[in-house]
């Protein structure tokens, strides 16, 4: 009996200990949930989620550069050896292989361009979809599609499957990139905060693009094709879970109260937005056109080795981050000169692009490439917040369509690059390609003078709401205002429409004066 009593006592202690631990876990979970509801902390977490999504997208975009051509060539060689064994090799067969080699180069170009082409086609639809349904669900959808794309890349063993994976990435990017940037613009209303947040996002984009080739090349060499893609897939999965927990995309029941955003075609014909979109396209053309052509030029002119070609772009990350930092600091101190920072960036890109053909060795080439990335940082960091500002003062503060237009601008450059750049080099030459790109940037820079008086357009919140006749602006502010208005209507049923409107307007003014709240 005594052992039984001892056993019962031990069981009671274990049960009590388990209950205590569960209570502690519940309390910690509740504290974590309360911490996440804090607006400032939630904004930071959302910025981390979006920056991770942008990092993954750009790493996946560039990680295939050292992997896929070599892997497909190995598959092609294995197929050729199998065919030669079967047909016992003859002169006709040799002719067939020479034709296949030319076709192989074309296939690589089409594979690299397919992501940007599909993203370009989907962006008009994704921008409208984001405006209608909000930012969180499209971001979650984009992360899921990117996760599937990365897994498909990991296990793909033929050209068709890789083409499918690359196209899927374009579909996911059209949702994740656009909704992520739009979510940052919606959460960070202050121009200084918005510039800083978008600058951080651009730094992650740059880091992903420039670190991915050495990351993929080293892992491919020592661990095989699947490992880099599986690592990226795991990070994407974690980011998707974090998005689901923090944003809770499927728990919001107030979506019918969302403001109606300005249609994309109206934004496209806005002259100010059109000028910004043109600048974003032209400033990215040197980068997009050099990536598929500079390797062959380095081999033919300076006899560069493979590691030199792979490391060419890596140092450019540091001037890009420096450019982002300087632009954010200058914009905080002189916000009315955003157009000027963009123009300086375009001139910098133009001058750097023109000096690329004059480089004689690997070390010299790094300098103009760093200059191109430094200039792109100036243009992007100055003009992306300007797009959100233009929507605030000239349209309805819903940002899906306007940042879809920005994404389209990037995709135009990167869709044309792998397909058009090689043909231009073949017909005109590498020197003429760079001179043309540099001249285009320098000549376009004065067009940014049109944005000189944009900051003078800025109305106050009350003036903006009277002009738009839409009440509060911004997706989350509007949802919260609708909820408050419903409560007031329930309590004050005898008040006429004008009275209700006055109460709602006063409540919104008080909310703005206190710094704004987000649902």
Coordinates of C-alpha atoms in Angstrom, one line a residue:
X1 CA 0.0 0.0 0.0
X2 CA 2.8 2.3 0.8
X3 CA 4.3 2.2 -2.7
X4 CA 0.9 2.8 -4.2
X5 CA 0.6 5.9 -2.0
X6 CA 4.0 7.1 -3.0
X7 CA 3.1 6.6 -6.7
X8 CA -0.1 8.5 -6.3
X9 CA 1.8 11.4 -4.6
X10 CA 4.3 11.4 -7.5
X11 CA 1.5 11.4 -10.0
X12 CA -0.2 14.3 -8.3
X13 CA 3.1 16.3 -8.3
X14 CA 3.7 15.6 -12.0
X15 CA 0.1 16.7 -12.8
X16 CA 0.5 19.8 -10.7
X17 CA 3.9 20.6 -12.4
X18 CA 2.3 20.1 -15.9
X19 CA -0.6 22.3 -15.0
X20 CA 1.8 25.0 -13.8
X21 CA 3.9 24.8 -17.0
X22 CA 0.8 25.0 -19.1
X23 CA -0.4 28.0 -17.2
X24 CA 3.0 29.7 -17.7
X25 CA 3.0 28.9 -21.4
X26 CA -0.6 30.3 -21.7
X27 CA 0.5 33.5 -19.9
X28 CA 3.6 33.9 -22.2
X29 CA 1.5 33.3 -25.3
X30 CA -1.0 35.9 -24.1
X31 CA 1.9 38.4 -23.5
X32 CA 3.3 37.6 -26.9
X33 CA -0.1 38.2 -28.5
X34 CA -0.5 41.5 -26.6
X35 CA 3.0 42.6 -27.7
X36 CA 2.1 41.8 -31.3
X37 CA -1.0 44.0 -31.1
X38 CA 1.2 47.0 -30.2
X39 CA 1.0 49.1 -33.4
X40 CA 4.7 50.1 -33.5
X41 CA 5.9 46.6 -32.8
X42 CA 3.5 45.2 -35.3
X43 CA 4.8 47.5 -38.0
X44 CA 8.4 46.3 -37.3
X45 CA 7.3 42.7 -37.5
X46 CA 5.5 43.4 -40.8
X47 CA 8.6 45.1 -42.1
X48 CA 10.6 41.9 -41.3
X49 CA 8.1 39.7 -43.0
X50 CA 8.1 41.8 -46.2
X51 CA 11.9 42.3 -46.3
X52 CA 12.3 38.5 -45.9
X53 CA 9.9 37.9 -48.8
X54 CA 11.8 40.4 -51.0
X55 CA 15.1 38.8 -50.0
X56 CA 13.9 35.3 -50.9
X57 CA 12.4 36.5 -54.2
X58 CA 15.6 38.1 -55.4
X59 CA 17.8 35.3 -54.1
X60 CA 15.7 32.8 -56.0
X61 CA 15.9 35.1 -59.1
X62 CA 19.7 35.2 -59.1
X63 CA 20.7 31.9 -57.4
X64 CA 20.0 30.0 -60.6
X65 CA 22.6 32.0 -62.6
X66 CA 25.6 29.8 -61.7
X67 CA 23.5 26.6 -61.3
X68 CA 21.0 26.1 -64.1
X69 CA 23.2 26.6 -67.2
X70 CA 25.8 24.1 -65.9
X71 CA 23.1 21.7 -64.7
X72 CA 21.2 21.8 -68.0
X73 CA 24.5 21.4 -69.9
X74 CA 25.2 18.3 -67.9
X75 CA 21.7 16.9 -68.7
X76 CA 22.2 17.8 -72.4
X77 CA 25.6 16.0 -72.4
X78 CA 24.2 12.9 -70.7
X79 CA 21.4 12.8 -73.3
X80 CA 23.9 13.3 -76.1
X81 CA 26.0 10.4 -74.9
X82 CA 23.0 8.2 -74.6
X83 CA 22.0 9.1 -78.1
X84 CA 25.5 8.6 -79.5
X85 CA 25.6 5.2 -77.9
X86 CA 22.3 4.3 -79.5
X87 CA 23.0 5.6 -83.0
X88 CA 26.7 4.7 -83.0
X89 CA 27.7 8.3 -83.9
X90 CA 27.8 9.5 -87.5
X91 CA 28.4 12.8 -89.4
X92 CA 24.7 13.6 -89.6
X93 CA 24.4 13.3 -85.8
X94 CA 27.3 15.7 -85.4
X95 CA 25.4 18.3 -87.4
X96 CA 22.4 17.8 -85.1
X97 CA 24.5 18.5 -82.0
X98 CA 25.8 21.8 -83.4
X99 CA 22.2 22.9 -84.0
X100 CA 21.2 21.8 -80.5
X101 CA 24.0 23.9 -79.0
X102 CA 22.6 27.1 -80.6
X103 CA 19.2 26.1 -79.4
X104 CA 20.5 25.5 -75.9
X105 CA 21.7 29.2 -75.6
X106 CA 18.2 30.4 -76.7
X107 CA 16.6 28.1 -74.1
X108 CA 18.7 29.5 -71.3
X109 CA 17.7 33.1 -72.3
X110 CA 14.0 32.2 -72.4
X111 CA 14.2 30.4 -69.1
X112 CA 15.8 33.4 -67.4
X113 CA 13.3 35.8 -68.9
X114 CA 10.2 33.7 -68.2
X115 CA 9.9 34.9 -64.6
X116 CA 9.9 38.6 -65.5
X117 CA 7.6 38.1 -68.5
X118 CA 4.9 36.2 -66.4
X119 CA 5.3 38.7 -63.6
X120 CA 4.8 41.5 -66.2
X121 CA 1.6 39.9 -67.5
X122 CA 0.2 39.2 -64.0
X123 CA 0.9 42.5 -62.3
X124 CA -2.1 44.4 -63.8
X125 CA -4.4 41.7 -62.3
X126 CA -2.5 41.4 -59.0
X127 CA -2.5 45.1 -58.4
X128 CA -6.3 45.3 -58.9
X129 CA -6.8 42.2 -56.7
X130 CA -4.7 43.7 -53.9
X131 CA -6.7 46.9 -54.0
X132 CA -9.9 45.0 -53.7
X133 CA -9.0 42.4 -51.1
X134 CA -6.2 44.0 -49.1
X135 CA -2.5 43.4 -48.7
X136 CA -2.3 40.4 -46.3
X137 CA -4.0 37.7 -48.3
X138 CA -2.0 38.4 -51.6
X139 CA 1.2 38.4 -49.6
X140 CA 0.4 35.0 -48.1
X141 CA -0.6 33.7 -51.5
X142 CA 2.6 35.0 -53.0
X143 CA 4.8 33.3 -50.3
X144 CA 3.0 30.0 -50.8
X145 CA 3.5 30.1 -54.6
X146 CA 7.2 31.0 -54.1
X147 CA 7.6 28.1 -51.7
X148 CA 6.2 25.7 -54.3
X149 CA 8.4 27.2 -57.0
X150 CA 11.5 26.8 -54.8
X151 CA 10.6 23.1 -54.1
X152 CA 10.0 22.5 -57.8
X153 CA 13.4 24.0 -58.6
X154 CA 15.0 21.7 -56.0
X155 CA 13.6 18.5 -57.6
X156 CA 13.4 19.5 -61.2
X157 CA 15.4 17.2 -63.5
X158 CA 14.5 18.6 -67.0
X159 CA 14.1 21.9 -68.8
X160 CA 10.3 21.8 -68.8
X161 CA 10.0 21.5 -65.0
X162 CA 12.6 24.3 -64.5
X163 CA 10.6 26.5 -66.9
X164 CA 7.5 25.8 -64.9
X165 CA 9.3 26.6 -61.6
X166 CA 10.7 29.9 -63.0
X167 CA 7.2 30.9 -64.3
X168 CA 5.7 30.0 -60.9
X169 CA 8.2 32.3 -59.2
X170 CA 7.0 35.2 -61.5
X171 CA 3.4 34.5 -60.4
X172 CA 4.3 34.5 -56.7
X173 CA 6.5 37.6 -57.1
X174 CA 3.6 39.5 -58.7
X175 CA 1.6 39.0 -55.5
X176 CA 4.3 39.0 -52.8
X177 CA 6.5 41.9 -54.0
X178 CA 3.6 44.2 -54.9
X179 CA 1.5 43.6 -51.8
X180 CA 4.6 43.7 -49.5
X181 CA 5.7 47.1 -50.8
X182 CA 2.1 48.4 -50.7
X183 CA 1.7 47.1 -47.1
X184 CA 4.8 49.1 -46.0
X185 CA 3.5 52.2 -47.7
X186 CA 0.1 51.7 -45.9
X187 CA 1.6 51.1 -42.5
X188 CA 4.2 53.9 -42.6
X189 CA 2.2 57.1 -43.2
X190 CA 4.9 59.6 -42.3
X191 CA 7.1 60.5 -45.3
X192 CA 10.3 60.2 -43.2
X193 CA 9.3 56.8 -41.8
X194 CA 8.1 55.6 -45.2
X195 CA 11.4 56.5 -46.9
X196 CA 13.3 54.7 -44.2
X197 CA 11.2 51.6 -44.3
X198 CA 11.2 51.4 -48.1
X199 CA 15.0 52.0 -48.0
X200 CA 15.4 49.0 -45.7
X201 CA 13.3 46.9 -48.1
X202 CA 15.5 48.0 -51.1
X203 CA 18.7 47.0 -49.1
X204 CA 17.3 43.5 -48.7
X205 CA 16.5 43.4 -52.4
X206 CA 20.0 44.4 -53.2
X207 CA 21.5 41.9 -50.8
X208 CA 19.4 39.1 -52.1
X209 CA 20.4 39.8 -55.7
X210 CA 24.1 40.2 -55.1
X211 CA 24.8 37.5 -52.6
X212 CA 22.7 34.8 -54.4
X213 CA 25.2 33.9 -57.2
X214 CA 28.1 33.1 -54.8
X215 CA 25.7 31.4 -52.4
X216 CA 24.2 29.2 -55.1
X217 CA 27.6 28.5 -56.8
X218 CA 29.4 27.4 -53.6
X219 CA 26.5 25.2 -52.4
X220 CA 26.0 23.7 -55.9
X221 CA 29.7 22.9 -56.2
X222 CA 30.0 21.2 -52.8
X223 CA 26.5 20.0 -51.8
X224 CA 24.6 19.6 -55.1
X225 CA 21.7 21.3 -56.9
X226 CA 19.0 20.7 -54.3
X227 CA 20.6 22.1 -51.2
X228 CA 20.4 25.9 -52.0
X229 CA 16.8 25.6 -53.1
X230 CA 15.8 23.6 -50.0
X231 CA 17.4 26.2 -47.7
X232 CA 15.5 29.0 -49.5
X233 CA 12.3 26.9 -49.3
X234 CA 12.7 26.5 -45.5
X235 CA 13.1 30.2 -45.0
X236 CA 10.1 30.9 -47.2
X237 CA 8.0 28.4 -45.1
X238 CA 9.0 30.2 -41.9
X239 CA 8.1 33.6 -43.4
X240 CA 4.7 32.3 -44.5
X241 CA 4.0 30.9 -41.0
X242 CA 5.0 34.3 -39.5
X243 CA 2.7 36.1 -42.0
X244 CA -0.2 33.8 -41.0
X245 CA 0.4 34.3 -37.3
X246 CA 1.0 38.1 -37.3
X247 CA -1.2 39.4 -40.1
X248 CA -4.0 36.7 -39.7
X249 CA -5.0 37.2 -43.3
X250 CA -8.2 35.1 -43.1
X251 CA -9.6 36.5 -39.9
X252 CA -10.6 40.0 -41.0
X253 CA -14.3 40.2 -41.6
X254 CA -14.5 43.9 -42.5
X255 CA -13.2 43.7 -46.0
X256 CA -16.5 45.0 -47.5
X257 CA -15.7 48.4 -45.8
X258 CA -12.4 48.8 -47.8
X259 CA -12.1 52.1 -49.8
X260 CA -12.3 51.7 -53.5
X261 CA -8.8 52.3 -55.0
X262 CA -8.1 54.3 -58.1
X263 CA -8.2 52.0 -61.2
X264 CA -4.8 51.2 -62.5
X265 CA -5.4 52.7 -66.0
X266 CA -6.1 56.1 -64.3
X267 CA -2.9 55.9 -62.3
X268 CA -0.9 55.0 -65.5
X269 CA -2.1 58.2 -67.3
X270 CA -1.2 60.4 -64.3
X271 CA 1.8 62.3 -65.7
X272 CA 3.7 62.3 -62.4
X273 CA 3.3 58.5 -61.9
X274 CA 4.2 57.9 -65.6
X275 CA 7.4 59.9 -65.2
X276 CA 8.4 57.9 -62.1
X277 CA 7.6 54.6 -63.8
X278 CA 9.7 55.6 -66.8
X279 CA 12.6 56.5 -64.6
X280 CA 12.4 53.1 -62.7
X281 CA 12.4 51.3 -66.1
X282 CA 15.3 53.1 -67.6
X283 CA 17.5 53.1 -64.5
X284 CA 17.3 49.3 -64.3
X285 CA 18.0 48.7 -68.0
X286 CA 21.9 48.7 -67.5
X287 CA 21.7 46.2 -64.7
X288 CA 19.2 44.0 -66.6
X289 CA 21.1 44.1 -69.9
X290 CA 24.6 43.6 -68.4
X291 CA 23.8 40.6 -66.4
X292 CA 23.3 38.2 -69.4
X293 CA 26.1 39.8 -71.6
X294 CA 29.0 40.8 -69.3
X295 CA 30.2 37.2 -68.7
X296 CA 31.0 36.6 -72.4
X297 CA 32.5 40.0 -72.8
X298 CA 34.8 39.4 -69.8
X299 CA 35.9 36.1 -71.2
X300 CA 36.7 37.5 -74.7
X301 CA 38.4 40.8 -73.7
X302 CA 40.1 40.2 -70.3
X303 CA 40.2 36.3 -70.2
X304 CA 38.4 36.4 -66.9
X305 CA 38.1 33.2 -64.9
X306 CA 34.8 31.7 -63.6
X307 CA 35.3 32.9 -60.1
X308 CA 36.0 36.4 -61.3
X309 CA 32.8 36.5 -63.3
X310 CA 30.9 35.1 -60.3
X311 CA 32.4 37.7 -57.9
X312 CA 32.0 40.7 -60.3
X313 CA 28.7 42.0 -58.8
X314 CA 29.2 41.1 -55.1
X315 CA 31.1 44.3 -54.1
X316 CA 28.3 46.4 -55.6
X317 CA 26.1 45.6 -52.6
X318 CA 28.0 48.0 -50.4
X319 CA 27.6 51.1 -52.6
X320 CA 24.0 50.2 -53.1
X321 CA 23.4 50.2 -49.3
X322 CA 25.4 53.4 -49.0
X323 CA 23.2 55.0 -51.7
X324 CA 20.1 53.9 -49.8
X325 CA 21.4 55.3 -46.5
X326 CA 22.4 58.6 -48.0
X327 CA 19.1 59.1 -49.8
X328 CA 17.1 58.3 -46.7
X329 CA 19.2 60.8 -44.7
X330 CA 18.9 63.5 -47.4
X331 CA 15.2 62.9 -47.8
X332 CA 14.6 63.4 -44.1
X333 CA 16.5 66.7 -44.1
X334 CA 15.5 68.0 -47.5
X335 CA 12.2 66.1 -48.5
X336 CA 11.4 68.6 -51.3
X337 CA 14.4 67.4 -53.3
X338 CA 13.4 63.8 -53.9
X339 CA 13.2 64.5 -57.7
X340 CA 16.8 65.8 -57.6
X341 CA 18.2 62.7 -55.8
X342 CA 16.5 60.6 -58.6
X343 CA 18.1 62.8 -61.3
X344 CA 21.5 62.5 -59.7
X345 CA 21.2 58.7 -59.6
X346 CA 20.3 58.6 -63.3
X347 CA 23.3 60.7 -64.2
X348 CA 25.5 58.5 -62.1
X349 CA 24.1 55.4 -63.8
X350 CA 24.6 56.9 -67.2
X351 CA 28.3 57.9 -66.6
X352 CA 29.1 54.5 -65.0
X353 CA 27.5 52.6 -67.9
X354 CA 29.5 54.5 -70.5
X355 CA 32.8 53.6 -68.7
X356 CA 32.2 49.8 -68.5
X357 CA 33.7 49.1 -72.0
X358 CA 36.8 51.0 -71.1
X359 CA 37.8 48.6 -68.3
X360 CA 40.7 46.4 -69.0
X361 CA 40.7 44.0 -66.1
X362 CA 38.6 42.5 -63.4
X363 CA 39.5 45.1 -60.7
X364 CA 38.7 48.1 -62.9
X365 CA 35.3 46.7 -63.9
X366 CA 34.1 46.6 -60.3
X367 CA 34.2 50.4 -60.2
X368 CA 31.6 51.3 -62.8
X369 CA 29.4 48.3 -61.7
X370 CA 29.5 49.8 -58.1
X371 CA 28.6 53.1 -59.7
X372 CA 25.5 51.7 -61.4
X373 CA 24.2 50.1 -58.2
X374 CA 24.9 53.3 -56.3
X375 CA 22.9 55.3 -58.8
X376 CA 20.0 52.7 -58.8
X377 CA 19.9 53.0 -55.0
X378 CA 19.4 56.8 -55.3
X379 CA 16.6 56.4 -57.9
X380 CA 14.7 53.7 -56.2
X381 CA 14.9 55.1 -52.7
X382 CA 13.8 58.5 -53.8
X383 CA 11.0 57.5 -56.2
X384 CA 9.3 54.6 -54.5
X385 CA 8.1 56.7 -51.6
X386 CA 7.2 59.4 -54.1
X387 CA 4.7 57.0 -55.7
X388 CA 3.0 56.4 -52.4
X389 CA 2.9 60.2 -51.8
X390 CA 1.4 60.9 -55.2
X391 CA -1.4 58.4 -54.5
X392 CA -2.0 60.1 -51.1
X393 CA -2.4 63.6 -52.5
X394 CA -3.9 62.9 -56.0
X395 CA -5.8 59.6 -55.6
X396 CA -7.2 57.3 -53.0
X397 CA -4.7 56.0 -50.5
X398 CA -4.8 52.3 -51.6
X399 CA -1.4 51.3 -52.9
X400 CA -1.7 47.9 -54.6
X401 CA -2.1 49.3 -58.2
X402 CA 0.6 52.0 -57.9
X403 CA 3.2 49.6 -56.7
X404 CA 2.1 47.1 -59.3
X405 CA 3.0 49.8 -61.8
X406 CA 6.4 50.1 -60.2
X407 CA 6.9 46.3 -60.4
X408 CA 5.8 46.4 -64.1
X409 CA 8.6 49.0 -64.6
X410 CA 11.2 46.7 -63.2
X411 CA 9.8 43.7 -65.1
X412 CA 10.0 45.5 -68.5
X413 CA 13.7 45.9 -68.1
X414 CA 14.4 42.4 -66.8
X415 CA 12.1 40.7 -69.3
X416 CA 13.9 42.5 -72.2
X417 CA 17.4 41.9 -70.8
X418 CA 18.0 38.2 -71.5
X419 CA 16.2 38.3 -74.8
X420 CA 17.2 41.6 -76.4
X421 CA 20.6 42.4 -74.9
X422 CA 22.4 39.5 -76.6
X423 CA 21.0 40.4 -80.0
X424 CA 22.1 44.1 -79.6
X425 CA 25.6 43.0 -78.7
X426 CA 25.6 40.6 -81.7
X427 CA 24.4 43.3 -84.1
X428 CA 25.9 46.5 -82.8
X429 CA 28.6 45.5 -80.2
X430 CA 29.1 45.6 -76.4
X431 CA 30.4 49.2 -76.5
X432 CA 27.4 50.6 -78.4
X433 CA 25.1 48.8 -75.9
X434 CA 26.6 50.5 -72.9
X435 CA 26.8 53.9 -74.6
X436 CA 23.2 53.7 -75.5
X437 CA 22.1 52.7 -72.0
X438 CA 24.2 55.5 -70.5
X439 CA 22.9 58.1 -72.9
X440 CA 19.3 57.0 -72.2
X441 CA 19.7 57.6 -68.4
X442 CA 21.4 61.0 -68.8
X443 CA 18.8 62.2 -71.3
X444 CA 15.9 61.0 -69.1
X445 CA 17.1 62.7 -65.9
X446 CA 15.7 66.2 -66.8
X447 CA 12.2 64.7 -67.0
X448 CA 12.2 64.3 -63.2
X449 CA 12.0 68.2 -63.1
X450 CA 8.2 67.5 -63.5
X451 CA 8.2 66.2 -59.9
X452 CA 9.8 69.4 -58.6
X453 CA 6.6 70.9 -57.2
X454 CA 5.0 67.6 -56.0
X455 CA 5.6 68.3 -52.3
X456 CA 3.7 71.6 -52.6
X457 CA 0.6 69.6 -53.6
X458 CA 0.4 68.0 -50.1
X459 CA -3.0 68.8 -48.5
X460 CA -3.8 68.3 -44.9
X461 CA -5.7 65.2 -43.8
X462 CA -9.0 67.1 -43.6
X463 CA -8.5 68.7 -47.0
X464 CA -7.6 65.4 -48.5
X465 CA -10.7 63.7 -47.1
X466 CA -12.9 66.6 -48.4
X467 CA -11.3 66.3 -51.9
X468 CA -11.7 62.6 -52.1
X469 CA -15.1 62.5 -50.3
X470 CA -14.1 59.1 -49.0
X471 CA -13.6 59.8 -45.3
X472 CA -10.4 58.5 -43.8
X473 CA -7.7 57.3 -46.1
X474 CA -5.5 54.1 -45.9
X475 CA -6.9 50.6 -45.8
X476 CA -6.5 49.8 -42.1
X477 CA -7.6 53.3 -40.9
X478 CA -10.7 53.1 -43.0
X479 CA -11.7 49.7 -41.6
X480 CA -11.2 50.9 -38.1
X481 CA -13.2 54.1 -38.8
X482 CA -16.1 52.0 -40.2
X483 CA -16.2 49.9 -37.0
X484 CA -16.3 53.0 -34.8
X485 CA -19.0 54.6 -37.0
X486 CA -21.2 51.5 -36.6
X487 CA -20.8 51.6 -32.8
X488 CA -21.8 55.3 -32.8
X489 CA -24.8 54.6 -35.0
X490 CA -25.9 51.9 -32.6
X491 CA -25.7 54.3 -29.6
X492 CA -27.1 57.4 -31.3
X493 CA -30.0 56.2 -33.4
X494 CA -31.9 59.5 -33.3
X495 CA -29.0 61.5 -34.7
X496 CA -29.6 62.6 -38.3
X497 CA -27.1 61.9 -41.1
X498 CA -25.4 65.2 -40.8
X499 CA -24.8 64.7 -37.1
X500 CA -23.3 61.3 -37.6
X501 CA -21.0 62.7 -40.3
X502 CA -19.9 65.4 -37.9
X503 CA -19.2 62.9 -35.1
X504 CA -17.2 60.6 -37.5
X505 CA -15.2 63.5 -38.8
X506 CA -14.3 64.7 -35.3
X507 CA -13.3 61.1 -34.3
X508 CA -11.0 60.8 -37.3
X509 CA -9.4 64.2 -36.6
X510 CA -8.7 63.2 -33.0
X511 CA -7.2 59.9 -34.2
X512 CA -4.9 61.7 -36.6
X513 CA -3.8 64.2 -33.9
X514 CA -2.9 61.4 -31.6
X515 CA -0.5 59.9 -34.2
X516 CA -2.9 57.4 -36.0
X517 CA -3.9 53.9 -35.1
X518 CA -3.9 50.8 -37.2
X519 CA -6.3 47.8 -37.0

